[in-house]
PDB file of C-alpha atoms in Angstrom:
ATOM      1  CA  MET A  17     -55.682  28.704  -6.267  1.00  0.00           C
ATOM      2  CA  ALA A  18     -55.378  32.310  -5.009  1.00  0.00           C
ATOM      3  CA  LEU A  19     -56.752  32.396  -1.173  1.00  0.00           C
ATOM      4  CA  GLN A  20     -53.702  30.818   0.115  1.00  0.00           C
ATOM      5  CA  TRP A  21     -52.153  34.504  -0.349  1.00  0.00           C
ATOM      6  CA  CYS A  22     -54.707  36.297   1.556  1.00  0.00           C
ATOM      7  CA  ARG A  23     -53.640  37.849   4.696  1.00  0.00           C
ATOM      8  CA  ARG A  24     -56.785  37.189   6.635  1.00  0.00           C
ATOM      9  CA  PRO A  25     -58.606  33.527   5.888  1.00  0.00           C
ATOM     10  CA  GLN A  26     -61.535  34.972   8.082  1.00  0.00           C
ATOM     11  CA  ALA A  27     -62.257  37.995   5.925  1.00  0.00           C
ATOM     12  CA  ALA A  28     -61.696  35.836   2.762  1.00  0.00           C
ATOM     13  CA  LEU A  29     -64.353  33.581   4.107  1.00  0.00           C
ATOM     14  CA  ALA A  30     -66.434  36.314   5.093  1.00  0.00           C
ATOM     15  CA  GLU A  31     -66.557  37.763   1.765  1.00  0.00           C
ATOM     16  CA  ILE A  32     -67.801  34.169   0.060  1.00  0.00           C
ATOM     17  CA  ALA A  33     -70.143  33.843   2.629  1.00  0.00           C
ATOM     18  CA  ARG A  34     -71.224  37.292   1.476  1.00  0.00           C
ATOM     19  CA  VAL A  35     -71.746  36.617  -2.067  1.00  0.00           C
ATOM     20  CA  LEU A  36     -73.157  33.202  -1.768  1.00  0.00           C
ATOM     21  CA  HIS A  37     -76.775  32.903  -2.331  1.00  0.00           C
ATOM     22  CA  HIS A  38     -78.645  31.010   0.595  1.00  0.00           C
ATOM     23  CA  GLY A  39     -78.162  27.278  -0.666  1.00  0.00           C
ATOM     24  CA  GLY A  40     -75.260  28.072  -2.551  1.00  0.00           C
ATOM     25  CA  ARG A  41     -72.049  26.001  -2.590  1.00  0.00           C
ATOM     26  CA  ALA A  42     -68.601  26.599  -2.935  1.00  0.00           C
ATOM     27  CA  GLU A  43     -65.710  24.155  -3.524  1.00  0.00           C
ATOM     28  CA  LEU A  44     -62.365  25.585  -2.621  1.00  0.00           C
ATOM     29  CA  ALA A  45     -58.736  24.141  -2.793  1.00  0.00           C
ATOM     30  CA  ILE A  46     -56.415  26.012  -0.761  1.00  0.00           C
ATOM     31  CA  MET A  47     -52.809  25.701  -0.379  1.00  0.00           C
ATOM     32  CA  VAL A  48     -51.878  25.260   3.245  1.00  0.00           C
ATOM     33  CA  ASP A  49     -48.652  24.777   5.427  1.00  0.00           C
ATOM     34  CA  GLY A  50     -46.310  22.125   4.652  1.00  0.00           C
ATOM     35  CA  SER A  51     -46.461  22.812   0.995  1.00  0.00           C
ATOM     36  CA  PHE A  52     -42.688  23.502  -0.463  1.00  0.00           C
ATOM     37  CA  ALA A  53     -41.149  20.934   2.164  1.00  0.00           C
ATOM     38  CA  GLU A  54     -38.703  19.382   0.158  1.00  0.00           C
ATOM     39  CA  LEU A  55     -37.309  23.227  -0.980  1.00  0.00           C
ATOM     40  CA  ARG A  56     -37.501  24.230   2.572  1.00  0.00           C
ATOM     41  CA  ARG A  57     -35.638  21.495   3.795  1.00  0.00           C
ATOM     42  CA  ALA A  58     -33.122  21.832   1.444  1.00  0.00           C
ATOM     43  CA  SER A  59     -32.506  25.345   2.237  1.00  0.00           C
ATOM     44  CA  ARG A  60     -32.197  24.677   6.015  1.00  0.00           C
ATOM     45  CA  ALA A  61     -29.563  22.335   4.786  1.00  0.00           C
ATOM     46  CA  ALA A  62     -27.728  24.562   2.471  1.00  0.00           C
ATOM     47  CA  GLY A  63     -27.961  27.237   5.054  1.00  0.00           C
ATOM     48  CA  ILE A  64     -30.044  29.484   2.488  1.00  0.00           C
ATOM     49  CA  SER A  65     -32.347  31.756   3.693  1.00  0.00           C
ATOM     50  CA  LEU A  66     -35.430  31.198   0.911  1.00  0.00           C
ATOM     51  CA  HIS A  67     -38.424  33.425   0.942  1.00  0.00           C
ATOM     52  CA  ILE A  68     -41.276  31.612   0.298  1.00  0.00           C
ATOM     53  CA  ASN A  69     -44.497  33.368   1.368  1.00  0.00           C
ATOM     54  CA  GLU A  70     -45.717  31.672   4.643  1.00  0.00           C
ATOM     55  CA  LEU A  71     -48.898  29.815   4.400  1.00  0.00           C
ATOM     56  CA  PHE A  72     -51.748  29.460   6.878  1.00  0.00           C
ATOM     57  CA  THR A  73     -52.406  25.928   8.570  1.00  0.00           C
ATOM     58  CA  ALA A  74     -55.357  23.811   7.503  1.00  0.00           C
ATOM     59  CA  SER A  75     -56.405  24.600  11.335  1.00  0.00           C
ATOM     60  CA  ASP A  76     -56.284  28.290  10.545  1.00  0.00           C
ATOM     61  CA  TRP A  77     -58.964  27.862   7.600  1.00  0.00           C
ATOM     62  CA  LEU A  78     -61.095  25.595   9.336  1.00  0.00           C
ATOM     63  CA  ASN A  79     -61.226  27.828  12.530  1.00  0.00           C
ATOM     64  CA  ALA A  80     -61.807  31.033  10.355  1.00  0.00           C
ATOM     65  CA  LEU A  81     -64.505  29.367   8.748  1.00  0.00           C
ATOM     66  CA  SER A  82     -66.374  28.573  12.063  1.00  0.00           C
ATOM     67  CA  GLN A  83     -66.883  32.080  12.246  1.00  0.00           C
ATOM     68  CA  THR A  84     -68.671  32.896   9.200  1.00  0.00           C
ATOM     69  CA  GLY A  85     -71.943  30.899   9.496  1.00  0.00           C
ATOM     70  CA  LEU A  86     -71.129  28.861   6.293  1.00  0.00           C
ATOM     71  CA  ASN A  87     -71.334  24.962   6.730  1.00  0.00           C
ATOM     72  CA  TYR A  88     -68.736  22.785   5.705  1.00  0.00           C
ATOM     73  CA  GLY A  89     -69.101  18.721   5.345  1.00  0.00           C
ATOM     74  CA  ALA A  90     -66.703  17.334   3.048  1.00  0.00           C
ATOM     75  CA  HIS A  91     -62.806  18.553   3.830  1.00  0.00           C
ATOM     76  CA  GLU A  92     -59.440  16.693   3.137  1.00  0.00           C
ATOM     77  CA  LEU A  93     -55.747  17.451   2.964  1.00  0.00           C
ATOM     78  CA  VAL A  94     -54.162  16.152  -0.209  1.00  0.00           C
ATOM     79  CA  GLU A  95     -50.805  16.276  -1.183  1.00  0.00           C
ATOM     80  CA  TYR A  96     -49.804  16.919  -4.811  1.00  0.00           C
ATOM     81  CA  SER A  97     -46.295  16.257  -6.129  1.00  0.00           C
ATOM     82  CA  ASP A  98     -44.866  17.746  -9.080  1.00  0.00           C
ATOM     83  CA  GLU A  99     -41.256  16.359 -10.379  1.00  0.00           C
ATOM     84  CA  PHE A 100     -38.947  18.816 -12.237  1.00  0.00           C
ATOM     85  CA  ASP A 101     -35.139  18.110 -14.431  1.00  0.00           C
ATOM     86  CA  GLY A 102     -33.921  20.473 -12.136  1.00  0.00           C
ATOM     87  CA  LEU A 103     -34.023  23.382  -9.355  1.00  0.00           C
ATOM     88  CA  TRP A 104     -34.593  26.367 -12.031  1.00  0.00           C
ATOM     89  CA  GLN A 105     -37.685  24.742 -13.277  1.00  0.00           C
ATOM     90  CA  LEU A 106     -38.951  24.103  -9.787  1.00  0.00           C
ATOM     91  CA  LEU A 107     -38.688  27.541  -9.119  1.00  0.00           C
ATOM     92  CA  ARG A 108     -40.422  28.745 -12.094  1.00  0.00           C
ATOM     93  CA  SER A 109     -42.941  26.788 -11.274  1.00  0.00           C
ATOM     94  CA  ILE A 110     -43.365  28.359  -7.844  1.00  0.00           C
ATOM     95  CA  LYS A 111     -43.314  31.595  -9.344  1.00  0.00           C
ATOM     96  CA  GLY A 112     -46.157  30.752 -11.409  1.00  0.00           C
ATOM     97  CA  VAL A 113     -48.506  30.191  -8.607  1.00  0.00           C
ATOM     98  CA  GLY A 114     -47.371  33.295  -6.903  1.00  0.00           C
ATOM     99  CA  ALA A 115     -45.291  31.809  -4.302  1.00  0.00           C
ATOM    100  CA  GLY A 116     -42.197  33.605  -5.074  1.00  0.00           C
ATOM    101  CA  SER A 117     -44.139  36.922  -4.577  1.00  0.00           C
ATOM    102  CA  SER A 118     -44.495  38.721  -1.223  1.00  0.00           C
ATOM    103  CA  ALA A 119     -47.880  38.876   0.142  1.00  0.00           C
ATOM    104  CA  GLN A 120     -46.810  41.937   1.980  1.00  0.00           C
ATOM    105  CA  GLY A 121     -45.808  43.654  -1.358  1.00  0.00           C
ATOM    106  CA  ALA A 122     -41.974  43.964   0.214  1.00  0.00           C
ATOM    107  CA  LYS A 123     -39.097  43.739  -2.144  1.00  0.00           C
ATOM    108  CA  ARG A 124     -36.775  40.752  -1.777  1.00  0.00           C
ATOM    109  CA  GLN A 125     -33.423  40.299  -2.922  1.00  0.00           C
ATOM    110  CA  GLY A 126     -32.945  37.508  -5.092  1.00  0.00           C
ATOM    111  CA  LEU A 127     -30.313  34.796  -4.481  1.00  0.00           C
ATOM    112  CA  THR A 128     -26.605  34.677  -5.314  1.00  0.00           C
ATOM    113  CA  ARG A 129     -26.164  32.029  -8.219  1.00  0.00           C
ATOM    114  CA  LYS A 130     -23.390  30.359  -5.452  1.00  0.00           C
ATOM    115  CA  ALA A 131     -26.906  30.052  -3.415  1.00  0.00           C
ATOM    116  CA  LEU A 132     -28.708  28.476  -6.014  1.00  0.00           C
ATOM    117  CA  ASN A 133     -26.060  26.083  -6.766  1.00  0.00           C
ATOM    118  CA  GLN A 134     -25.953  25.108  -2.985  1.00  0.00           C
ATOM    119  CA  LEU A 135     -29.661  24.975  -2.873  1.00  0.00           C
ATOM    120  CA  GLU A 136     -29.469  22.827  -5.854  1.00  0.00           C
ATOM    121  CA  ALA A 137     -26.914  20.417  -4.554  1.00  0.00           C
ATOM    122  CA  ALA A 138     -28.727  19.815  -1.232  1.00  0.00           C
ATOM    123  CA  MET A 139     -32.119  19.256  -3.125  1.00  0.00           C
ATOM    124  CA  PRO A 140     -32.759  15.324  -3.012  1.00  0.00           C
ATOM    125  CA  ARG A 141     -33.328  13.485  -6.448  1.00  0.00           C
ATOM    126  CA  ASN A 142     -35.677  10.807  -7.562  1.00  0.00           C
ATOM    127  CA  GLU A 143     -34.397   7.640  -9.307  1.00  0.00           C
ATOM    128  CA  GLN A 144     -34.806   9.527 -12.858  1.00  0.00           C
ATOM    129  CA  GLY A 145     -32.390  12.543 -10.940  1.00  0.00           C
ATOM    130  CA  GLN A 146     -35.502  14.809 -10.996  1.00  0.00           C
ATOM    131  CA  VAL A 147     -36.285  17.100  -7.695  1.00  0.00           C
ATOM    132  CA  THR A 148     -39.821  16.943  -6.249  1.00  0.00           C
ATOM    133  CA  ASN A 149     -42.112  19.877  -5.369  1.00  0.00           C
ATOM    134  CA  THR A 150     -45.049  18.928  -3.021  1.00  0.00           C
ATOM    135  CA  TYR A 151     -48.015  21.108  -2.400  1.00  0.00           C
ATOM    136  CA  THR A 152     -50.342  20.377   0.498  1.00  0.00           C
ATOM    137  CA  VAL A 153     -53.920  21.518  -0.432  1.00  0.00           C
ATOM    138  CA  LEU A 154     -56.960  21.878   1.542  1.00  0.00           C
ATOM    139  CA  HIS A 155     -60.021  21.004  -0.208  1.00  0.00           C
ATOM    140  CA  LEU A 156     -63.349  22.511   1.190  1.00  0.00           C
ATOM    141  CA  THR A 157     -67.077  22.031   0.086  1.00  0.00           C
ATOM    142  CA  LEU A 158     -68.984  24.972   1.661  1.00  0.00           C
ATOM    143  CA  GLU A 159     -72.891  25.693   1.821  1.00  0.00           C
ATOM    144  CA  LYS A 160     -74.543  28.720   2.868  1.00  0.00           C
ATOM    145  CA  PRO A 161     -77.624  27.752   4.907  1.00  0.00           C
ATOM    146  CA  LEU A 162     -81.318  28.346   3.683  1.00  0.00           C
TER     147      LEU A 162
END
């Protein structure tokens, strides 16, 4: 999953259209807006400015796709949730998918220990005491016409 970090969905999809052979298919899974909802809500509740890269909406991707000449049939939005023992583990997971890096290459100042503690306190916990992170993923099946 790397397409979600591109700056222009139309350019990324145009490149996929360019490299696909006629009759070729591509299966995509793209993280879209709505991901990291629990973390975003907790940061607002705690008054913490959290720097997570913004994601395009599913509609943005589908609109960009309409300009490529690729056919798409099957597409769906699916939410995937992961549970973590604490905020630190959740943040490491997010860093692992690239959401902690700036898509624009800008350096951002990290959070203080106090801010991290406030954020962790604002995170909702399940019955097992774990925090949840949800990813919203657009699944697309694309085909280049013959």
